[in-house]
GROMACS .gro file of C-alpha atoms in nm:
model
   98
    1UNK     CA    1   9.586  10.337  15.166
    2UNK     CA    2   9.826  10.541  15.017
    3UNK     CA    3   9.888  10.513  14.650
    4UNK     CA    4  10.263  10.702  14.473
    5UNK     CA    5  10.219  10.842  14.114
    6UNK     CA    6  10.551  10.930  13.994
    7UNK     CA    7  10.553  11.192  13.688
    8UNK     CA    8  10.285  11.317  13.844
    9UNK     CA    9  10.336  11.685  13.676
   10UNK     CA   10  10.331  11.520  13.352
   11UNK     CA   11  10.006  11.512  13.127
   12UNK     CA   12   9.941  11.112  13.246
   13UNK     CA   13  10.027  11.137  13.601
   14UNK     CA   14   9.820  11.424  13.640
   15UNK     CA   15   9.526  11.264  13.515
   16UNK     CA   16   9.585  10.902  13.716
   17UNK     CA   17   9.665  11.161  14.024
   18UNK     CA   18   9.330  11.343  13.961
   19UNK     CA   19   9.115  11.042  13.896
   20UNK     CA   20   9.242  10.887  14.224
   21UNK     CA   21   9.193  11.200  14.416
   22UNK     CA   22   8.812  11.232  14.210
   23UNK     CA   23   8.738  10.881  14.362
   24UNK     CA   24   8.832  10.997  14.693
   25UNK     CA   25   9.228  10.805  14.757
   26UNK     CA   26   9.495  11.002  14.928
   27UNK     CA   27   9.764  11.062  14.626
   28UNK     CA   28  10.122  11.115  14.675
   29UNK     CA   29  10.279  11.293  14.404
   30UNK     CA   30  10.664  11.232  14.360
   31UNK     CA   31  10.778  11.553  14.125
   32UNK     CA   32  11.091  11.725  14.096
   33UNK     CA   33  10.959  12.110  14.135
   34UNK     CA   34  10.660  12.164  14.378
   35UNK     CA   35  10.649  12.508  14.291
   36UNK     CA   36  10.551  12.370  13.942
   37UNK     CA   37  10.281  12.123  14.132
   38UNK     CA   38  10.009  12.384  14.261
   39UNK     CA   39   9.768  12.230  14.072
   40UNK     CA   40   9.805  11.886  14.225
   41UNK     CA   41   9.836  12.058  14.596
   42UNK     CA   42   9.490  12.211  14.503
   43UNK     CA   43   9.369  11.877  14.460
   44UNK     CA   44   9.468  11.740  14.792
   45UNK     CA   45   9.797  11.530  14.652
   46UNK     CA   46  10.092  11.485  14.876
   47UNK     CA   47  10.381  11.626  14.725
   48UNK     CA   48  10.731  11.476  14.743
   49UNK     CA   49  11.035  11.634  14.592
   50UNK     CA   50  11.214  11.399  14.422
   51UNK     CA   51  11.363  11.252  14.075
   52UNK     CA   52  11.401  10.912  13.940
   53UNK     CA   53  11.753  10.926  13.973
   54UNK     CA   54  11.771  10.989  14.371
   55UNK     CA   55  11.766  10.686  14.578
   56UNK     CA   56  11.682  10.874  14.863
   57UNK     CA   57  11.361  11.105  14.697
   58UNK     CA   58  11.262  10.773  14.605
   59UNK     CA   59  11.307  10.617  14.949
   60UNK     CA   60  11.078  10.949  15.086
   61UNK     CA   61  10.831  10.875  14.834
   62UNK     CA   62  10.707  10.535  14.935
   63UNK     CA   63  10.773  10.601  15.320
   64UNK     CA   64  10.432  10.572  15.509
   65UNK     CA   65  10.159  10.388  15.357
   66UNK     CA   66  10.206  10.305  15.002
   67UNK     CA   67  10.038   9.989  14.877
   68UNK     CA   68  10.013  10.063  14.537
   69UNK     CA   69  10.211  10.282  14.291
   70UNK     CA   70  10.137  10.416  13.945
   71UNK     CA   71  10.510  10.477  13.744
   72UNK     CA   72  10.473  10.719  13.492
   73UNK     CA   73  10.808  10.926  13.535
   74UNK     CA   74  11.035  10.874  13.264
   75UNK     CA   75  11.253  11.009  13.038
   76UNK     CA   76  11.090  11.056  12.670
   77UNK     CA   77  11.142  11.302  12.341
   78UNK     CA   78  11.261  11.281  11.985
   79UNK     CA   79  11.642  11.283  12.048
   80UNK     CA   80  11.721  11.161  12.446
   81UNK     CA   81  12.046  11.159  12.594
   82UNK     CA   82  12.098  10.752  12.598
   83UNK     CA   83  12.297  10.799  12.905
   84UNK     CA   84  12.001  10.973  13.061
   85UNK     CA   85  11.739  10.814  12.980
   86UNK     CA   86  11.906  10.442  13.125
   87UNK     CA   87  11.953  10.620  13.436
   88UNK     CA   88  11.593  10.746  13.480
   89UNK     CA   89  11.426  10.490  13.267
   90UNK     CA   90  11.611  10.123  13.358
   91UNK     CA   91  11.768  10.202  13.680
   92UNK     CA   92  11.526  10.476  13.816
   93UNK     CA   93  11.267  10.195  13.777
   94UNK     CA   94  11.495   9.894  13.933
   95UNK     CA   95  11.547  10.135  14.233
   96UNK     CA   96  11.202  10.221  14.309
   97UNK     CA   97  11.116   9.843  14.266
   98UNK     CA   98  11.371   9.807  14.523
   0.00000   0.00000   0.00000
């Protein structure tokens, strides 16, 4: 089984990707810079280049295998662009449910 973390170069996608990989589950990591994803390659995680707001990343992300998928990419800080954060947030989400 293959399980998707999205965000997975954030601070709680690392950890869900790490646990899973700790327990022994092949991890696929949808981020937007593998460069910035060593750590998680390290680990064993798939990585998939990709961003919330690409229909086809996300498409490439849950090719293959994936029965379960942990969503923790989104948009957050004190001031967001509104805009921006519907589009990665609402319909980002929508999408990959799709």
């Amino acid at each position: 089984m293959v399980t998707l973390v999205t965000g997975a170069t954030g601070f709680i996608g690392g950890a869900i990707a790490k646990a899973l990989r700790d327990r022994g589950d092949q991890v696929r990591g949808l981020v937007r810079d593998p460069d910035k994803a060593s750590a998680l390659r390290e680990l064993g995680v798939e990585l998939v280049r990709g961003d919330m707001e690409d229909l086809a990343s996300l498409k490439r992300a849950v090719e293959g295998g994936v029965e379960c998928v942990y969503h923790t990419a989104a948009v957050v800080g004190d001031w967001p662009d509104p805009a921006h954060t519907k589009r990665v947030n609402v319909d980002g989400t929508r999408e990959l449910l799709e």
